[in-house]
CSV table of C-alpha atoms in Angstrom, one decimal:
chain,number,residue,atom,x,y,z
A,15,UNK,CA,28.6,4.4,9.6
A,16,UNK,CA,25.8,4.7,12.1
A,17,UNK,CA,24.5,8.0,13.5
A,18,UNK,CA,25.5,6.7,17.0
A,19,UNK,CA,29.1,6.8,15.8
A,20,UNK,CA,29.2,9.9,13.7
A,21,UNK,CA,27.3,12.0,16.4
A,22,UNK,CA,28.6,10.1,19.5
A,23,UNK,CA,29.8,13.2,21.4
A,24,UNK,CA,26.7,15.2,20.7
A,25,UNK,CA,24.4,12.4,21.7
A,26,UNK,CA,26.4,11.8,24.9
A,27,UNK,CA,25.9,15.4,25.8
A,28,UNK,CA,22.2,15.6,24.9
A,29,UNK,CA,21.3,12.3,26.3
A,30,UNK,CA,23.6,11.9,29.3
A,31,UNK,CA,21.6,9.2,31.0
A,32,UNK,CA,21.9,6.8,28.1
A,33,UNK,CA,24.6,4.8,26.5
A,34,UNK,CA,25.0,5.8,22.8
A,35,UNK,CA,25.2,2.2,21.6
A,36,UNK,CA,21.8,1.4,23.3
A,37,UNK,CA,19.9,4.3,21.7
A,38,UNK,CA,17.1,3.6,19.3
A,39,UNK,CA,17.4,5.3,15.9
A,40,UNK,CA,14.6,5.8,13.5
A,41,UNK,CA,14.7,7.6,10.1
A,42,UNK,CA,11.7,9.7,8.9
A,43,UNK,CA,11.2,11.7,5.8
A,44,UNK,CA,12.7,14.8,7.2
A,45,UNK,CA,14.6,13.8,10.4
A,46,UNK,CA,16.7,11.1,12.0
A,47,UNK,CA,15.2,10.6,15.4
A,48,UNK,CA,17.4,9.3,18.2
A,49,UNK,CA,15.3,8.0,21.2
A,50,UNK,CA,16.7,8.0,24.7
A,51,UNK,CA,15.1,7.0,28.0
A,52,UNK,CA,13.4,10.3,28.6
A,53,UNK,CA,14.4,12.5,25.7
A,54,UNK,CA,14.3,12.4,21.9
A,55,UNK,CA,16.9,14.1,19.6
A,56,UNK,CA,15.7,15.2,16.1
A,57,UNK,CA,18.5,15.6,13.6
A,58,UNK,CA,17.4,17.1,10.3
A,59,UNK,CA,18.3,15.0,7.2
A,60,UNK,CA,18.7,18.0,4.8
A,61,UNK,CA,19.4,21.8,5.0
A,62,UNK,CA,15.8,22.5,4.2
A,63,UNK,CA,14.6,20.4,7.1
A,64,UNK,CA,17.2,22.2,9.3
A,65,UNK,CA,15.8,25.5,8.3
A,66,UNK,CA,12.3,24.4,9.4
A,67,UNK,CA,13.4,23.5,13.0
A,68,UNK,CA,12.5,26.8,14.6
A,69,UNK,CA,9.0,26.6,13.1
A,70,UNK,CA,8.6,23.1,14.3
A,71,UNK,CA,9.6,24.1,17.8
A,72,UNK,CA,7.1,27.0,17.7
A,73,UNK,CA,4.3,24.8,16.6
A,74,UNK,CA,5.0,22.3,19.4
A,75,UNK,CA,5.0,25.1,22.0
A,76,UNK,CA,1.6,26.2,20.7
A,77,UNK,CA,0.2,22.6,20.9
A,78,UNK,CA,1.6,22.1,24.4
A,79,UNK,CA,-0.9,24.8,25.6
A,80,UNK,CA,-3.9,23.1,24.1
A,81,UNK,CA,-6.1,20.5,25.9
A,82,UNK,CA,-6.4,17.9,23.1
A,83,UNK,CA,-6.8,14.9,25.4
A,84,UNK,CA,-3.5,13.3,24.4
A,85,UNK,CA,0.2,14.1,24.7
A,86,UNK,CA,2.2,16.0,22.2
A,87,UNK,CA,6.0,16.3,22.2
A,88,UNK,CA,7.3,19.0,24.5
A,89,UNK,CA,10.2,21.0,23.0
A,90,UNK,CA,13.1,21.2,25.6
A,91,UNK,CA,15.7,23.1,23.6
A,92,UNK,CA,16.7,23.7,20.0
A,93,UNK,CA,19.9,24.6,18.2
A,94,UNK,CA,19.6,25.7,14.6
A,95,UNK,CA,23.4,26.1,14.1
A,96,UNK,CA,22.8,28.6,11.3
A,97,UNK,CA,26.1,29.7,9.7
A,98,UNK,CA,28.2,27.9,12.4
A,99,UNK,CA,28.9,24.6,10.8
A,100,UNK,CA,27.7,22.8,13.9
A,101,UNK,CA,25.0,20.1,13.8
A,102,UNK,CA,21.5,21.5,14.2
A,103,UNK,CA,19.1,19.6,16.5
A,104,UNK,CA,15.8,19.7,18.4
A,105,UNK,CA,15.5,18.0,21.8
A,106,UNK,CA,12.0,16.9,22.8
A,107,UNK,CA,10.6,15.2,25.9
A,108,UNK,CA,9.8,11.5,25.2
A,109,UNK,CA,6.3,10.3,25.1
A,110,UNK,CA,6.0,6.7,26.3
A,111,UNK,CA,4.6,4.1,24.0
A,112,UNK,CA,5.2,2.5,20.6
A,113,UNK,CA,3.4,2.5,17.2
A,114,UNK,CA,1.0,-0.4,16.7
A,115,UNK,CA,2.4,-3.6,15.2
A,116,UNK,CA,1.2,-4.2,11.6
A,117,UNK,CA,-0.7,-7.3,12.7
A,118,UNK,CA,-2.3,-5.7,15.8
A,119,UNK,CA,-5.6,-5.1,14.2
A,120,UNK,CA,-6.0,-8.8,13.3
A,121,UNK,CA,-7.5,-9.1,16.8
A,122,UNK,CA,-11.2,-7.8,16.6
A,123,UNK,CA,-11.1,-6.5,20.2
A,124,UNK,CA,-7.9,-4.5,19.5
A,125,UNK,CA,-9.3,-3.2,16.2
A,126,UNK,CA,-12.5,-1.9,17.9
A,127,UNK,CA,-10.5,-0.3,20.7
A,128,UNK,CA,-8.1,1.4,18.4
A,129,UNK,CA,-10.9,2.6,16.1
A,130,UNK,CA,-12.8,4.2,19.0
A,131,UNK,CA,-9.6,6.0,20.2
A,132,UNK,CA,-8.9,7.3,16.7
A,133,UNK,CA,-12.5,8.6,16.5
A,134,UNK,CA,-11.9,10.4,19.9
A,135,UNK,CA,-8.6,11.8,18.7
A,136,UNK,CA,-10.0,13.2,15.5
A,137,UNK,CA,-13.1,14.5,17.2
A,138,UNK,CA,-10.9,16.4,19.6
A,139,UNK,CA,-8.9,17.9,16.8
A,140,UNK,CA,-12.2,19.0,15.1
A,141,UNK,CA,-13.4,20.6,18.3
A,142,UNK,CA,-10.1,22.3,18.8
A,143,UNK,CA,-10.4,23.8,15.3
A,144,UNK,CA,-13.4,25.8,16.4
A,145,UNK,CA,-11.7,27.3,19.4
A,146,UNK,CA,-10.7,31.0,18.9
A,147,UNK,CA,-7.4,30.6,20.9
A,148,UNK,CA,-6.4,27.6,18.9
A,149,UNK,CA,-7.1,29.3,15.6
A,150,UNK,CA,-5.0,32.2,16.7
A,151,UNK,CA,-2.1,30.0,17.7
A,152,UNK,CA,-1.8,27.8,14.6
A,153,UNK,CA,-1.5,28.6,10.9
A,154,UNK,CA,-4.4,28.1,8.6
A,155,UNK,CA,-4.3,26.0,5.5
A,156,UNK,CA,-3.8,28.5,2.7
A,157,UNK,CA,-6.6,29.1,0.2
A,158,UNK,CA,-5.8,27.7,-3.3
A,159,UNK,CA,-3.4,25.2,-1.7
A,160,UNK,CA,-4.4,22.2,-3.8
A,161,UNK,CA,-4.4,24.2,-7.0
A,162,UNK,CA,-0.8,25.3,-6.3
A,163,UNK,CA,0.2,21.8,-5.4
A,164,UNK,CA,-1.0,20.5,-8.8
A,165,UNK,CA,0.9,23.2,-10.6
A,166,UNK,CA,4.0,22.4,-8.6
A,167,UNK,CA,3.8,18.7,-9.3
A,168,UNK,CA,3.5,19.4,-13.0
A,169,UNK,CA,6.4,21.8,-13.0
A,170,UNK,CA,8.8,19.9,-10.7
A,171,UNK,CA,7.9,16.2,-11.0
A,172,UNK,CA,6.5,15.5,-14.4
A,173,UNK,CA,9.9,15.6,-16.0
A,174,UNK,CA,10.9,12.7,-13.8
A,175,UNK,CA,7.9,10.5,-14.7
A,176,UNK,CA,7.2,8.1,-17.6
A,177,UNK,CA,4.3,8.9,-20.0
A,178,UNK,CA,2.1,6.5,-18.1
A,179,UNK,CA,3.2,8.0,-14.8
A,180,UNK,CA,2.1,11.5,-15.9
A,181,UNK,CA,-1.3,10.1,-17.0
A,182,UNK,CA,-1.8,8.6,-13.6
A,183,UNK,CA,-0.7,11.8,-11.9
A,184,UNK,CA,-3.1,13.9,-14.0
A,185,UNK,CA,-6.0,11.7,-12.9
A,186,UNK,CA,-5.0,12.1,-9.3
A,187,UNK,CA,-4.5,15.9,-9.6
A,188,UNK,CA,-7.8,16.3,-11.5
A,189,UNK,CA,-9.6,15.0,-8.4
A,190,UNK,CA,-8.3,18.0,-6.4
A,191,UNK,CA,-10.2,20.5,-8.6
A,192,UNK,CA,-13.4,20.0,-6.6
A,193,UNK,CA,-11.9,20.3,-3.1
A,194,UNK,CA,-13.3,23.2,-1.1
A,195,UNK,CA,-11.2,25.4,1.1
A,196,UNK,CA,-12.0,24.3,4.6
A,197,UNK,CA,-10.6,25.4,8.0
A,198,UNK,CA,-12.7,23.4,10.4
A,199,UNK,CA,-10.2,21.3,12.4
A,200,UNK,CA,-6.7,21.1,13.7
A,201,UNK,CA,-5.0,18.9,11.1
A,202,UNK,CA,-1.9,17.0,12.0
A,203,UNK,CA,-0.9,16.7,8.4
A,204,UNK,CA,0.9,13.3,8.6
A,205,UNK,CA,-1.2,11.1,10.8
A,206,UNK,CA,0.4,7.8,9.7
A,207,UNK,CA,0.5,4.9,12.0
A,208,UNK,CA,4.2,5.5,12.8
A,209,UNK,CA,3.3,8.9,14.4
A,210,UNK,CA,0.7,7.6,16.9
A,211,UNK,CA,2.0,5.9,20.1
A,212,UNK,CA,0.2,3.3,22.2
A,213,UNK,CA,0.7,1.6,25.6
A,214,UNK,CA,-0.8,-1.8,26.4
A,215,UNK,CA,-2.9,-2.5,29.5
A,216,UNK,CA,-4.7,-5.8,30.1
A,217,UNK,CA,-4.2,-6.8,26.5
A,218,UNK,CA,-5.6,-3.7,24.9
A,219,UNK,CA,-3.8,-0.6,23.6
A,220,UNK,CA,-4.3,2.9,24.9
A,221,UNK,CA,-3.4,6.0,22.9
A,222,UNK,CA,-0.5,7.7,24.7
A,223,UNK,CA,0.4,10.5,22.3
A,224,UNK,CA,0.9,11.8,18.8
A,225,UNK,CA,4.3,12.7,17.2
A,226,UNK,CA,5.6,14.8,14.3
A,227,UNK,CA,3.5,17.9,14.0
A,228,UNK,CA,5.6,19.6,11.4
A,229,UNK,CA,2.6,20.2,9.1
A,230,UNK,CA,0.0,21.1,11.7
A,231,UNK,CA,-2.6,23.7,10.5
A,232,UNK,CA,-6.2,24.5,10.8
A,233,UNK,CA,-7.7,22.9,7.8
A,234,UNK,CA,-9.8,20.0,6.4
A,235,UNK,CA,-10.2,17.0,8.7
A,236,UNK,CA,-10.4,14.8,5.6
A,237,UNK,CA,-6.5,15.0,5.4
A,238,UNK,CA,-6.0,13.2,8.7
A,239,UNK,CA,-8.8,10.7,7.9
A,240,UNK,CA,-7.1,10.0,4.5
A,241,UNK,CA,-3.9,9.1,6.4
A,242,UNK,CA,-5.8,6.8,8.7
A,243,UNK,CA,-7.3,5.1,5.7
A,244,UNK,CA,-3.9,4.8,4.0
A,245,UNK,CA,-2.4,3.3,7.1
A,246,UNK,CA,-5.1,0.8,8.1
A,247,UNK,CA,-7.3,0.3,5.1
A,248,UNK,CA,-10.9,1.2,4.0
A,249,UNK,CA,-12.7,-1.1,6.4
A,250,UNK,CA,-11.0,0.4,9.4
A,251,UNK,CA,-11.5,3.9,8.2
A,252,UNK,CA,-15.3,3.3,7.8
A,253,UNK,CA,-15.4,2.1,11.4
A,254,UNK,CA,-13.7,5.3,12.6
A,255,UNK,CA,-16.1,7.4,10.5
A,256,UNK,CA,-19.1,5.6,12.0
A,257,UNK,CA,-17.8,6.0,15.5
A,258,UNK,CA,-17.0,9.7,15.0
A,259,UNK,CA,-20.5,10.4,13.6
A,260,UNK,CA,-19.3,12.9,11.0
A,261,UNK,CA,-22.3,14.4,9.2
A,262,UNK,CA,-20.4,16.0,6.3
A,263,UNK,CA,-21.7,14.3,3.2
A,264,UNK,CA,-18.8,15.3,1.0
A,265,UNK,CA,-16.2,13.9,3.4
A,266,UNK,CA,-15.6,10.6,1.7
A,267,UNK,CA,-14.9,12.1,-1.7
A,268,UNK,CA,-12.5,14.6,-0.1
A,269,UNK,CA,-10.7,11.7,1.7
A,270,UNK,CA,-10.3,9.8,-1.5
A,271,UNK,CA,-9.0,12.7,-3.5
A,272,UNK,CA,-6.5,13.7,-0.8
A,273,UNK,CA,-5.3,10.1,-0.2
A,274,UNK,CA,-4.5,9.9,-3.9
A,275,UNK,CA,-1.9,12.6,-3.6
A,276,UNK,CA,0.2,11.1,-0.8
A,277,UNK,CA,3.0,9.7,-3.0
A,278,UNK,CA,3.1,12.9,-4.9
A,279,UNK,CA,3.3,15.0,-1.7
A,280,UNK,CA,6.2,12.8,-0.6
A,281,UNK,CA,8.0,13.2,-3.9
A,282,UNK,CA,7.5,17.0,-4.0
A,283,UNK,CA,8.9,17.5,-0.5
A,284,UNK,CA,11.8,15.2,-1.4
A,285,UNK,CA,12.8,16.9,-4.7
A,286,UNK,CA,12.8,20.3,-2.9
A,287,UNK,CA,14.9,18.9,0.0
A,288,UNK,CA,17.3,17.1,-2.3
A,289,UNK,CA,16.4,13.7,-0.7
A,290,UNK,CA,17.0,11.2,-3.4
A,291,UNK,CA,15.9,8.2,-1.3
A,292,UNK,CA,12.5,9.6,-0.5
A,293,UNK,CA,12.1,10.9,-4.0
A,294,UNK,CA,12.7,7.5,-5.5
A,295,UNK,CA,10.1,6.0,-3.1
A,296,UNK,CA,7.5,8.6,-3.8
A,297,UNK,CA,7.8,8.3,-7.6
A,298,UNK,CA,8.1,4.5,-7.7
A,299,UNK,CA,4.6,4.2,-9.2
A,300,UNK,CA,5.1,6.9,-11.7
A,301,UNK,CA,8.3,5.7,-13.5
């Protein structure tokens, strides 16, 4: 049964200008997102995701006060429903635009335009990370984060892997040992292609906004660059790096190490949230 049917009354109340049957529904790792004409309703998929709603709203309020050069979702109201048995939700203002089609970058002009705007976006996040007000408003990536991540993967995921899967995971985790603790930039934390929205003008895309800031922190810009590389490939990432003029000589090795953890990150989140579908997807290469 679709979310439009099971939550019809709620969606009619939260999105009064839209017909429930016409709403667009997308499923992410943590939320089901229902898109109306001018508002978006986020419904957490698990209890753990529901418990994180207040923190998500607070981060979005903080981002709304920053001049990043692009739009971020504006939180309108939130209902955590703790202990009431009601459905928890977060309502956001809708940012116009759509993620890029998978074949969009086959056009050289489009690829160049998109790469330049990614470089501008990531440069803005790096500049914001040096601003004292921004650093005060957002959490910082904790020191020892990658060491704890490796420990948690071994403790919580290794039992679910095959012998060859554990060997693969050990190689990927070993690459994290050399990562320094950096807090240089505002890091989105999940800058996949599905979270970046574009509008088209005269045959070329213009970045309109960035969604899903659940994991935002002041940290290492290599994390967001790794997501760009995972979404669009090495050649596109190299173009972004050249346009952004990053001078950090250790950046590429950090990008590679972090990119190697993405499936394990997904699986670790999923096992803690009790999300069997996301867990199976994250561990597909380790079983």
